């Protein structure tokens, strides 16, 4: 599947050595400090994946899919792993800060880069607040007066506490990547040990009858698919891009990035599947006497409540402590990744230039970090609950992930001489398969979310193209037409499908139609790359 070239990436070679590629930036680049080891990057990956997802998703997906939720975790994990392979190739070949935003720009132009910057910035900054809100909700088990209603909205004291935690994360990241990595490694070790212990203890109280009491898959295939997109599973897995975002600060990135990407996904998938099996098998029979539907409403703090019901009060206490620390640790990862996304977006020329400034004293993009803090604080205002937000954020992030296979395919055609230290074998099958799967996951989010989420992105693209035209600058529509058709097509198919749509295309025919449509878009997008992409050289950050 994978092939690692022994040669080191030579970003310091002249432009003519890359088959006609040109230098993107002539000014001296901002310098990031290469201090992250393979362990650091793996911890960042696992830390970003393993946040609030494990705390709430098990109950939500059980209510949607029953015991078949185990299949949902495996499908989603494999889907993210496929995308991880693509990012291995891109990240090793172009290990630059905020690369996830730059890859679509290099392959398909400014419009695609602008949309990636917009979507990723909104998703990453809101993820920080989602994790902090989840930590505050669990902290309410110990500290009364933080949550004012069953919807999870904070009191004034609860909101102020969230702001204080955000401030602490800001200071950790302001100190530099070394301080961030140290704090993240300590927190992530604790984040791994507690869920592993929870899984072991609950599996010791397993009730095999729970797996068949109401049928293994009471929600059918629709339930399995819906659990992935709206139940919180894909949200729980989305942690690949923070690794790529700090690629310019990794030592030996050609080897450390692929290792960290693959290891963090596999490790997370193992723990998630064990936790889901433990949850399904240890739920008291009285709670599922009428079926799995509505189970999440009966367990406000799922693993804590089950541990207490089983008489494991000490385990419940440990869960609460980890439930406060674990999401906060993930928020810390995204507090680090978001400024680098803003930095890359700014470097592309489609966002304000001041956010590309890197502070010499700390090696941190200071203005971008301040904006990240402001955005995260904004998202902690009383918006919908954790469960209501994850469908939106999951869909937005998966859409940004979906562009990676097309960018990689286009660059293989337009930049064949680009040195790829980590080359994916079977790319012609793996890349389109990962794009199709990502499109399906977005489709499974449902019409309620996609009706406005896709429309907003379409309007943003059209507005950006109009703004570029008014300034007599290339719009990039020729290279990005496939993207607009993909957004519009997914919105149309969602309105006709079985996930909140009109049911004019019944299930599973709607899945087949979306898969075929996505495959056609992949072929179009892969052939629409910029003929001579201006890839970075000369140590550009």
GROMACS .gro file of C-alpha atoms in nm, residues 29-507:
model
  479
   29UNK     CA    1   1.015   3.309   0.465
   30UNK     CA    2   0.898   3.317   0.824
   31UNK     CA    3   1.088   3.064   1.032
   32UNK     CA    4   0.921   2.794   1.237
   33UNK     CA    5   1.130   2.591   1.478
   34UNK     CA    6   1.170   2.223   1.393
   35UNK     CA    7   1.142   2.072   1.739
   36UNK     CA    8   0.861   1.813   1.718
   37UNK     CA    9   0.964   1.447   1.732
   38UNK     CA   10   0.776   1.141   1.604
   39UNK     CA   11   0.632   1.090   1.953
   40UNK     CA   12   0.524   1.454   1.972
   41UNK     CA   13   0.340   1.433   1.640
   42UNK     CA   14   0.173   1.104   1.732
   43UNK     CA   15   0.060   1.256   2.060
   44UNK     CA   16  -0.076   1.557   1.871
   45UNK     CA   17  -0.269   1.325   1.639
   46UNK     CA   18  -0.410   1.107   1.915
   47UNK     CA   19  -0.473   1.411   2.132
   48UNK     CA   20  -0.669   1.588   1.859
   49UNK     CA   21  -0.872   1.277   1.773
   50UNK     CA   22  -0.942   1.174   2.131
   51UNK     CA   23  -1.141   1.460   2.281
   52UNK     CA   24  -1.504   1.484   2.383
   53UNK     CA   25  -1.607   1.228   2.123
   54UNK     CA   26  -1.555   0.928   2.347
   55UNK     CA   27  -1.753   1.088   2.629
   56UNK     CA   28  -2.082   1.142   2.446
   57UNK     CA   29  -2.072   0.958   2.113
   58UNK     CA   30  -2.111   0.604   2.253
   59UNK     CA   31  -2.459   0.681   2.386
   60UNK     CA   32  -2.567   0.883   2.082
   61UNK     CA   33  -2.465   0.621   1.826
   62UNK     CA   34  -2.616   0.339   2.035
   63UNK     CA   35  -2.948   0.525   2.028
   64UNK     CA   36  -2.923   0.550   1.648
   65UNK     CA   37  -2.774   0.216   1.546
   66UNK     CA   38  -2.784  -0.010   1.854
   67UNK     CA   39  -2.506  -0.271   1.877
   68UNK     CA   40  -2.438  -0.219   1.503
   69UNK     CA   41  -2.270   0.105   1.607
   70UNK     CA   42  -1.957  -0.108   1.633
   71UNK     CA   43  -1.965  -0.136   1.254
   72UNK     CA   44  -2.004   0.242   1.229
   73UNK     CA   45  -1.683   0.297   1.426
   74UNK     CA   46  -1.489   0.057   1.202
   75UNK     CA   47  -1.622   0.205   0.876
   76UNK     CA   48  -1.545   0.561   0.986
   77UNK     CA   49  -1.199   0.463   1.110
   78UNK     CA   50  -1.111   0.298   0.780
   79UNK     CA   51  -1.245   0.598   0.589
   80UNK     CA   52  -1.028   0.837   0.788
   81UNK     CA   53  -0.732   0.601   0.748
   82UNK     CA   54  -0.770   0.614   0.369
   83UNK     CA   55  -0.766   0.993   0.384
   84UNK     CA   56  -0.467   0.966   0.617
   85UNK     CA   57  -0.271   0.779   0.348
   86UNK     CA   58  -0.333   1.067   0.107
   87UNK     CA   59  -0.220   1.320   0.366
   88UNK     CA   60   0.092   1.109   0.421
   89UNK     CA   61   0.194   1.171   0.061
   90UNK     CA   62   0.108   1.541   0.065
   91UNK     CA   63   0.249   1.609   0.411
   92UNK     CA   64   0.579   1.435   0.345
   93UNK     CA   65   0.627   1.603   0.006
   94UNK     CA   66   0.523   1.951   0.122
   95UNK     CA   67   0.580   1.974   0.500
   96UNK     CA   68   0.469   2.333   0.553
   97UNK     CA   69   0.267   2.516   0.816
   98UNK     CA   70  -0.107   2.492   0.755
   99UNK     CA   71  -0.050   2.270   0.452
  100UNK     CA   72  -0.408   2.144   0.454
  101UNK     CA   73  -0.515   2.490   0.329
  102UNK     CA   74  -0.233   2.527   0.079
  103UNK     CA   75  -0.262   2.191  -0.105
  104UNK     CA   76  -0.595   2.278  -0.280
  105UNK     CA   77  -0.462   2.624  -0.362
  106UNK     CA   78  -0.146   2.486  -0.522
  107UNK     CA   79  -0.339   2.225  -0.717
  108UNK     CA   80  -0.651   2.420  -0.822
  109UNK     CA   81  -0.599   2.789  -0.755
  110UNK     CA   82  -0.705   3.074  -0.531
  111UNK     CA   83  -1.079   3.005  -0.517
  112UNK     CA   84  -1.028   2.651  -0.387
  113UNK     CA   85  -0.768   2.773  -0.139
  114UNK     CA   86  -1.000   3.047  -0.018
  115UNK     CA   87  -1.284   2.803   0.049
  116UNK     CA   88  -1.050   2.565   0.231
  117UNK     CA   89  -0.919   2.848   0.446
  118UNK     CA   90  -1.268   2.967   0.533
  119UNK     CA   91  -1.417   2.625   0.610
  120UNK     CA   92  -1.115   2.497   0.802
  121UNK     CA   93  -1.079   2.813   1.011
  122UNK     CA   94  -1.446   2.806   1.113
  123UNK     CA   95  -1.438   2.433   1.186
  124UNK     CA   96  -1.109   2.439   1.381
  125UNK     CA   97  -1.195   2.745   1.590
  126UNK     CA   98  -1.541   2.611   1.673
  127UNK     CA   99  -1.387   2.275   1.768
  128UNK     CA  100  -1.190   2.452   2.038
  129UNK     CA  101  -1.510   2.585   2.193
  130UNK     CA  102  -1.700   2.256   2.149
  131UNK     CA  103  -1.433   2.075   2.348
  132UNK     CA  104  -1.428   2.341   2.620
  133UNK     CA  105  -1.808   2.330   2.646
  134UNK     CA  106  -1.795   1.950   2.680
  135UNK     CA  107  -1.538   1.981   2.961
  136UNK     CA  108  -1.756   2.235   3.141
  137UNK     CA  109  -2.063   2.011   3.112
  138UNK     CA  110  -1.879   1.723   3.275
  139UNK     CA  111  -1.730   1.955   3.538
  140UNK     CA  112  -2.089   2.029   3.639
  141UNK     CA  113  -2.095   1.685   3.802
  142UNK     CA  114  -1.856   1.825   4.063
  143UNK     CA  115  -1.918   2.199   4.055
  144UNK     CA  116  -2.283   2.304   4.074
  145UNK     CA  117  -2.398   2.621   3.905
  146UNK     CA  118  -2.201   2.586   3.579
  147UNK     CA  119  -2.492   2.464   3.363
  148UNK     CA  120  -2.834   2.625   3.369
  149UNK     CA  121  -3.058   2.385   3.175
  150UNK     CA  122  -3.088   2.034   3.031
  151UNK     CA  123  -2.968   2.165   2.695
  152UNK     CA  124  -2.625   2.220   2.846
  153UNK     CA  125  -2.619   2.599   2.820
  154UNK     CA  126  -2.374   2.764   3.062
  155UNK     CA  127  -2.454   2.999   3.344
  156UNK     CA  128  -2.252   3.321   3.364
  157UNK     CA  129  -2.012   3.144   3.600
  158UNK     CA  130  -1.987   2.853   3.356
  159UNK     CA  131  -1.914   3.082   3.062
  160UNK     CA  132  -1.650   3.272   3.259
  161UNK     CA  133  -1.484   2.945   3.353
  162UNK     CA  134  -1.472   2.849   2.986
  163UNK     CA  135  -1.309   3.183   2.907
  164UNK     CA  136  -1.046   3.128   3.177
  165UNK     CA  137  -0.959   2.786   3.033
  166UNK     CA  138  -0.931   2.936   2.685
  167UNK     CA  139  -0.698   3.200   2.828
  168UNK     CA  140  -0.478   2.930   2.981
  169UNK     CA  141  -0.458   2.745   2.648
  170UNK     CA  142  -0.370   3.073   2.477
  171UNK     CA  143  -0.077   3.125   2.716
  172UNK     CA  144   0.049   2.769   2.664
  173UNK     CA  145   0.059   2.820   2.289
  174UNK     CA  146   0.198   3.172   2.315
  175UNK     CA  147   0.500   3.025   2.493
  176UNK     CA  148   0.600   2.830   2.182
  177UNK     CA  149   0.572   2.488   2.021
  178UNK     CA  150   0.805   2.324   2.276
  179UNK     CA  151   0.586   2.421   2.572
  180UNK     CA  152   0.275   2.316   2.383
  181UNK     CA  153   0.423   1.975   2.297
  182UNK     CA  154   0.528   1.907   2.657
  183UNK     CA  155   0.183   1.991   2.796
  184UNK     CA  156   0.012   1.794   2.520
  185UNK     CA  157   0.224   1.482   2.578
  186UNK     CA  158   0.140   1.477   2.950
  187UNK     CA  159  -0.231   1.532   2.894
  188UNK     CA  160  -0.253   1.281   2.608
  189UNK     CA  161  -0.091   1.005   2.816
  190UNK     CA  162  -0.363   1.052   3.078
  191UNK     CA  163  -0.627   1.069   2.803
  192UNK     CA  164  -0.521   0.726   2.678
  193UNK     CA  165  -0.492   0.551   3.014
  194UNK     CA  166  -0.835   0.643   3.151
  195UNK     CA  167  -1.047   0.533   2.850
  196UNK     CA  168  -0.844   0.212   2.828
  197UNK     CA  169  -0.915   0.142   3.197
  198UNK     CA  170  -1.286   0.224   3.148
  199UNK     CA  171  -1.307  -0.022   2.858
  200UNK     CA  172  -1.141  -0.300   3.058
  201UNK     CA  173  -1.359  -0.250   3.366
  202UNK     CA  174  -1.686  -0.229   3.175
  203UNK     CA  175  -1.601  -0.530   2.959
  204UNK     CA  176  -1.566  -0.723   3.286
  205UNK     CA  177  -1.939  -0.652   3.345
  206UNK     CA  178  -2.044  -0.751   2.993
  207UNK     CA  179  -2.401  -0.871   2.928
  208UNK     CA  180  -2.388  -1.061   2.595
  209UNK     CA  181  -2.768  -1.049   2.569
  210UNK     CA  182  -2.749  -0.671   2.511
  211UNK     CA  183  -2.607  -0.732   2.164
  212UNK     CA  184  -2.915  -0.922   2.045
  213UNK     CA  185  -3.202  -0.815   2.272
  214UNK     CA  186  -3.358  -0.590   2.006
  215UNK     CA  187  -3.163  -0.714   1.707
  216UNK     CA  188  -2.803  -0.634   1.628
  217UNK     CA  189  -2.896  -0.352   1.388
  218UNK     CA  190  -3.235  -0.211   1.493
  219UNK     CA  191  -3.183   0.096   1.275
  220UNK     CA  192  -3.073  -0.101   0.970
  221UNK     CA  193  -2.811   0.028   0.730
  222UNK     CA  194  -2.950   0.382   0.756
  223UNK     CA  195  -2.884   0.372   1.129
  224UNK     CA  196  -2.525   0.256   1.076
  225UNK     CA  197  -2.464   0.538   0.826
  226UNK     CA  198  -2.640   0.808   1.027
  227UNK     CA  199  -2.439   0.713   1.336
  228UNK     CA  200  -2.121   0.793   1.145
  229UNK     CA  201  -2.221   1.142   1.036
  230UNK     CA  202  -2.468   1.278   1.291
  231UNK     CA  203  -2.407   1.051   1.588
  232UNK     CA  204  -2.063   1.190   1.656
  233UNK     CA  205  -1.840   0.915   1.517
  234UNK     CA  206  -1.679   1.104   1.233
  235UNK     CA  207  -1.648   1.403   1.464
  236UNK     CA  208  -1.460   1.182   1.708
  237UNK     CA  209  -1.212   1.073   1.437
  238UNK     CA  210  -1.136   1.408   1.277
  239UNK     CA  211  -0.787   1.483   1.403
  240UNK     CA  212  -0.553   1.429   1.108
  241UNK     CA  213  -0.505   1.784   0.992
  242UNK     CA  214  -0.346   1.923   1.313
  243UNK     CA  215  -0.050   1.694   1.240
  244UNK     CA  216  -0.018   1.838   0.889
  245UNK     CA  217  -0.069   2.191   1.020
  246UNK     CA  218   0.249   2.176   1.231
  247UNK     CA  219   0.452   1.989   0.967
  248UNK     CA  220   0.699   2.276   0.929
  249UNK     CA  221   0.793   2.232   1.297
  250UNK     CA  222   0.856   1.857   1.279
  251UNK     CA  223   1.199   1.699   1.276
  252UNK     CA  224   1.251   1.470   0.976
  253UNK     CA  225   0.893   1.537   0.855
  254UNK     CA  226   0.922   1.293   0.563
  255UNK     CA  227   0.918   1.005   0.812
  256UNK     CA  228   0.753   1.145   1.123
  257UNK     CA  229   0.438   1.274   0.950
  258UNK     CA  230   0.335   0.942   0.787
  259UNK     CA  231   0.413   0.748   1.105
  260UNK     CA  232   0.213   0.986   1.324
  261UNK     CA  233  -0.086   1.000   1.088
  262UNK     CA  234  -0.125   0.624   1.061
  263UNK     CA  235  -0.041   0.542   1.422
  264UNK     CA  236  -0.282   0.796   1.569
  265UNK     CA  237  -0.576   0.672   1.357
  266UNK     CA  238  -0.514   0.303   1.428
  267UNK     CA  239  -0.467   0.359   1.799
  268UNK     CA  240  -0.781   0.571   1.821
  269UNK     CA  241  -0.987   0.319   1.626
  270UNK     CA  242  -0.880   0.039   1.861
  271UNK     CA  243  -0.976   0.236   2.173
  272UNK     CA  244  -1.305   0.363   2.024
  273UNK     CA  245  -1.421   0.014   1.922
  274UNK     CA  246  -1.334  -0.128   2.264
  275UNK     CA  247  -1.519   0.156   2.439
  276UNK     CA  248  -1.828   0.111   2.221
  277UNK     CA  249  -1.833  -0.265   2.286
  278UNK     CA  250  -1.793  -0.202   2.657
  279UNK     CA  251  -2.074   0.055   2.657
  280UNK     CA  252  -2.320  -0.162   2.465
  281UNK     CA  253  -2.242  -0.469   2.672
  282UNK     CA  254  -2.258  -0.300   3.013
  283UNK     CA  255  -2.573  -0.088   2.977
  284UNK     CA  256  -2.824  -0.200   3.243
  285UNK     CA  257  -3.099  -0.407   3.081
  286UNK     CA  258  -3.366  -0.183   3.233
  287UNK     CA  259  -3.245   0.114   3.028
  288UNK     CA  260  -3.293  -0.068   2.697
  289UNK     CA  261  -3.608  -0.258   2.786
  290UNK     CA  262  -3.802  -0.057   2.525
  291UNK     CA  263  -3.522  -0.054   2.270
  292UNK     CA  264  -3.209   0.149   2.204
  293UNK     CA  265  -3.386   0.462   2.083
  294UNK     CA  266  -3.371   0.744   2.335
  295UNK     CA  267  -3.093   0.585   2.539
  296UNK     CA  268  -2.879   0.898   2.513
  297UNK     CA  269  -3.150   1.103   2.686
  298UNK     CA  270  -3.138   0.866   2.985
  299UNK     CA  271  -2.763   0.904   3.035
  300UNK     CA  272  -2.650   1.264   3.061
  301UNK     CA  273  -2.291   1.158   3.142
  302UNK     CA  274  -2.285   0.812   2.978
  303UNK     CA  275  -1.972   0.635   3.102
  304UNK     CA  276  -1.990   0.804   3.441
  305UNK     CA  277  -2.355   0.704   3.486
  306UNK     CA  278  -2.294   0.342   3.386
  307UNK     CA  279  -1.992   0.313   3.615
  308UNK     CA  280  -2.198   0.442   3.909
  309UNK     CA  281  -2.489   0.210   3.819
  310UNK     CA  282  -2.246  -0.083   3.830
  311UNK     CA  283  -2.120   0.025   4.171
  312UNK     CA  284  -1.785   0.146   4.036
  313UNK     CA  285  -1.804   0.490   4.196
  314UNK     CA  286  -1.426   0.533   4.185
  315UNK     CA  287  -1.431   0.470   3.809
  316UNK     CA  288  -1.707   0.727   3.768
  317UNK     CA  289  -1.492   0.980   3.950
  318UNK     CA  290  -1.199   0.900   3.724
  319UNK     CA  291  -1.421   0.940   3.417
  320UNK     CA  292  -1.530   1.286   3.529
  321UNK     CA  293  -1.171   1.394   3.589
  322UNK     CA  294  -1.067   1.271   3.246
  323UNK     CA  295  -1.382   1.420   3.093
  324UNK     CA  296  -1.264   1.761   3.207
  325UNK     CA  297  -0.901   1.713   3.104
  326UNK     CA  298  -0.948   1.520   2.779
  327UNK     CA  299  -1.156   1.776   2.585
  328UNK     CA  300  -0.938   2.055   2.721
  329UNK     CA  301  -0.635   1.874   2.581
  330UNK     CA  302  -0.796   1.847   2.239
  331UNK     CA  303  -0.890   2.215   2.253
  332UNK     CA  304  -0.522   2.285   2.320
  333UNK     CA  305  -0.425   2.098   2.003
  334UNK     CA  306  -0.667   2.301   1.793
  335UNK     CA  307  -0.557   2.622   1.965
  336UNK     CA  308  -0.215   2.536   1.820
  337UNK     CA  309  -0.338   2.423   1.477
  338UNK     CA  310  -0.582   2.706   1.400
  339UNK     CA  311  -0.321   2.987   1.399
  340UNK     CA  312  -0.116   2.786   1.151
  341UNK     CA  313  -0.424   2.746   0.931
  342UNK     CA  314  -0.475   3.124   0.946
  343UNK     CA  315  -0.105   3.172   0.869
  344UNK     CA  316  -0.129   2.949   0.561
  345UNK     CA  317  -0.453   3.115   0.449
  346UNK     CA  318  -0.283   3.453   0.479
  347UNK     CA  319   0.024   3.331   0.290
  348UNK     CA  320  -0.205   3.228   0.003
  349UNK     CA  321  -0.299   3.592  -0.051
  350UNK     CA  322  -0.671   3.534   0.005
  351UNK     CA  323  -0.677   3.651   0.367
  352UNK     CA  324  -0.534   3.952   0.552
  353UNK     CA  325  -0.156   3.960   0.522
  354UNK     CA  326  -0.086   4.056   0.885
  355UNK     CA  327  -0.180   3.705   1.001
  356UNK     CA  328   0.125   3.564   0.822
  357UNK     CA  329   0.359   3.727   1.073
  358UNK     CA  330   0.558   3.488   1.294
  359UNK     CA  331   0.701   3.620   1.622
  360UNK     CA  332   1.078   3.581   1.630
  361UNK     CA  333   1.090   3.526   2.007
  362UNK     CA  334   0.853   3.228   2.018
  363UNK     CA  335   0.826   3.105   1.659
  364UNK     CA  336   0.447   3.138   1.688
  365UNK     CA  337   0.217   3.323   1.443
  366UNK     CA  338   0.112   3.577   1.709
  367UNK     CA  339  -0.165   3.776   1.532
  368UNK     CA  340  -0.322   3.450   1.413
  369UNK     CA  341  -0.315   3.312   1.769
  370UNK     CA  342  -0.496   3.621   1.897
  371UNK     CA  343  -0.762   3.583   1.629
  372UNK     CA  344  -0.797   3.215   1.718
  373UNK     CA  345  -0.861   3.305   2.081
  374UNK     CA  346  -1.124   3.562   1.979
  375UNK     CA  347  -1.303   3.317   1.748
  376UNK     CA  348  -1.300   3.041   2.009
  377UNK     CA  349  -1.442   3.278   2.270
  378UNK     CA  350  -1.716   3.378   2.024
  379UNK     CA  351  -1.815   3.016   1.966
  380UNK     CA  352  -1.856   2.960   2.343
  381UNK     CA  353  -2.155   3.192   2.341
  382UNK     CA  354  -2.485   3.005   2.398
  383UNK     CA  355  -2.514   2.833   2.063
  384UNK     CA  356  -2.675   2.486   2.030
  385UNK     CA  357  -2.551   2.195   2.239
  386UNK     CA  358  -2.259   1.963   2.167
  387UNK     CA  359  -2.480   1.717   1.981
  388UNK     CA  360  -2.639   1.988   1.766
  389UNK     CA  361  -2.302   2.133   1.663
  390UNK     CA  362  -2.112   1.818   1.578
  391UNK     CA  363  -2.315   1.744   1.264
  392UNK     CA  364  -2.227   2.084   1.123
  393UNK     CA  365  -1.859   2.074   1.221
  394UNK     CA  366  -1.817   1.710   1.113
  395UNK     CA  367  -1.965   1.780   0.772
  396UNK     CA  368  -1.758   2.094   0.720
  397UNK     CA  369  -1.435   1.918   0.819
  398UNK     CA  370  -1.510   1.611   0.611
  399UNK     CA  371  -1.568   1.835   0.310
  400UNK     CA  372  -1.228   1.991   0.362
  401UNK     CA  373  -1.074   1.644   0.402
  402UNK     CA  374  -1.241   1.532   0.079
  403UNK     CA  375  -1.041   1.781  -0.127
  404UNK     CA  376  -0.710   1.618  -0.034
  405UNK     CA  377  -0.743   1.316  -0.271
  406UNK     CA  378  -0.830   1.543  -0.564
  407UNK     CA  379  -0.542   1.778  -0.484
  408UNK     CA  380  -0.300   1.486  -0.460
  409UNK     CA  381  -0.428   1.338  -0.787
  410UNK     CA  382  -0.403   1.671  -0.968
  411UNK     CA  383  -0.047   1.729  -0.843
  412UNK     CA  384   0.055   1.384  -0.961
  413UNK     CA  385  -0.048   1.493  -1.310
  414UNK     CA  386   0.082   1.851  -1.307
  415UNK     CA  387   0.391   1.809  -1.086
  416UNK     CA  388   0.517   1.458  -1.163
  417UNK     CA  389   0.876   1.553  -1.074
  418UNK     CA  390   0.788   1.673  -0.723
  419UNK     CA  391   0.989   1.459  -0.483
  420UNK     CA  392   0.746   1.239  -0.286
  421UNK     CA  393   0.935   1.068  -0.002
  422UNK     CA  394   0.620   0.879   0.095
  423UNK     CA  395   0.435   0.756  -0.211
  424UNK     CA  396   0.099   0.579  -0.182
  425UNK     CA  397   0.077   0.258  -0.380
  426UNK     CA  398  -0.258   0.175  -0.538
  427UNK     CA  399  -0.328   0.548  -0.551
  428UNK     CA  400  -0.553   0.515  -0.856
  429UNK     CA  401  -0.795   0.310  -0.645
  430UNK     CA  402  -0.735   0.449  -0.298
  431UNK     CA  403  -0.772   0.819  -0.384
  432UNK     CA  404  -1.110   0.801  -0.562
  433UNK     CA  405  -1.237   0.557  -0.299
  434UNK     CA  406  -1.149   0.797  -0.018
  435UNK     CA  407  -1.317   1.088  -0.201
  436UNK     CA  408  -1.634   0.884  -0.257
  437UNK     CA  409  -1.645   0.775   0.107
  438UNK     CA  410  -1.592   1.132   0.227
  439UNK     CA  411  -1.875   1.251   0.000
  440UNK     CA  412  -2.105   0.981   0.138
  441UNK     CA  413  -2.027   1.082   0.495
  442UNK     CA  414  -2.117   1.441   0.409
  443UNK     CA  415  -2.438   1.318   0.242
  444UNK     CA  416  -2.532   1.116   0.550
  445UNK     CA  417  -2.530   1.436   0.755
  446UNK     CA  418  -2.877   1.502   0.614
  447UNK     CA  419  -3.072   1.775   0.442
  448UNK     CA  420  -3.138   1.975   0.760
  449UNK     CA  421  -2.769   2.068   0.787
  450UNK     CA  422  -2.659   2.049   0.424
  451UNK     CA  423  -2.941   2.270   0.295
  452UNK     CA  424  -2.773   2.576   0.441
  453UNK     CA  425  -2.414   2.461   0.493
  454UNK     CA  426  -2.361   2.384   0.124
  455UNK     CA  427  -2.553   2.693   0.016
  456UNK     CA  428  -2.329   2.916   0.229
  457UNK     CA  429  -2.017   2.765   0.073
  458UNK     CA  430  -2.154   2.810  -0.277
  459UNK     CA  431  -2.234   3.174  -0.206
  460UNK     CA  432  -1.888   3.224  -0.054
  461UNK     CA  433  -1.724   3.085  -0.370
  462UNK     CA  434  -1.936   3.302  -0.598
  463UNK     CA  435  -1.874   3.610  -0.382
  464UNK     CA  436  -1.498   3.548  -0.382
  465UNK     CA  437  -1.493   3.503  -0.761
  466UNK     CA  438  -1.690   3.826  -0.801
  467UNK     CA  439  -1.451   4.011  -0.572
  468UNK     CA  440  -1.149   3.887  -0.769
  469UNK     CA  441  -1.312   3.988  -1.097
  470UNK     CA  442  -1.383   4.339  -0.963
  471UNK     CA  443  -1.009   4.375  -0.894
  472UNK     CA  444  -0.918   4.245  -1.242
  473UNK     CA  445  -0.762   3.933  -1.091
  474UNK     CA  446  -0.808   3.573  -1.212
  475UNK     CA  447  -1.114   3.415  -1.051
  476UNK     CA  448  -0.991   3.057  -1.069
  477UNK     CA  449  -1.336   2.936  -1.177
  478UNK     CA  450  -1.192   2.734  -1.463
  479UNK     CA  451  -0.986   2.512  -1.232
  480UNK     CA  452  -1.252   2.503  -0.956
  481UNK     CA  453  -1.572   2.448  -1.159
  482UNK     CA  454  -1.584   2.088  -1.039
  483UNK     CA  455  -1.593   2.211  -0.679
  484UNK     CA  456  -1.901   2.427  -0.739
  485UNK     CA  457  -2.077   2.141  -0.919
  486UNK     CA  458  -1.988   1.904  -0.633
  487UNK     CA  459  -2.136   2.139  -0.372
  488UNK     CA  460  -2.451   2.202  -0.577
  489UNK     CA  461  -2.489   1.834  -0.667
  490UNK     CA  462  -2.458   1.715  -0.307
  491UNK     CA  463  -2.719   1.970  -0.203
  492UNK     CA  464  -2.959   1.853  -0.475
  493UNK     CA  465  -2.908   1.483  -0.398
  494UNK     CA  466  -2.952   1.550  -0.027
  495UNK     CA  467  -3.287   1.716  -0.095
  496UNK     CA  468  -3.399   1.408  -0.293
  497UNK     CA  469  -3.251   1.137  -0.069
  498UNK     CA  470  -3.353   0.947   0.242
  499UNK     CA  471  -3.151   1.144   0.499
  500UNK     CA  472  -3.403   1.414   0.573
  501UNK     CA  473  -3.485   1.466   0.205
  502UNK     CA  474  -3.799   1.406   0.001
  503UNK     CA  475  -3.730   1.031  -0.048
  504UNK     CA  476  -3.763   1.063  -0.425
  505UNK     CA  477  -3.443   0.858  -0.433
  506UNK     CA  478  -3.497   0.580  -0.175
  507UNK     CA  479  -3.226   0.412   0.029
   0.00000   0.00000   0.00000
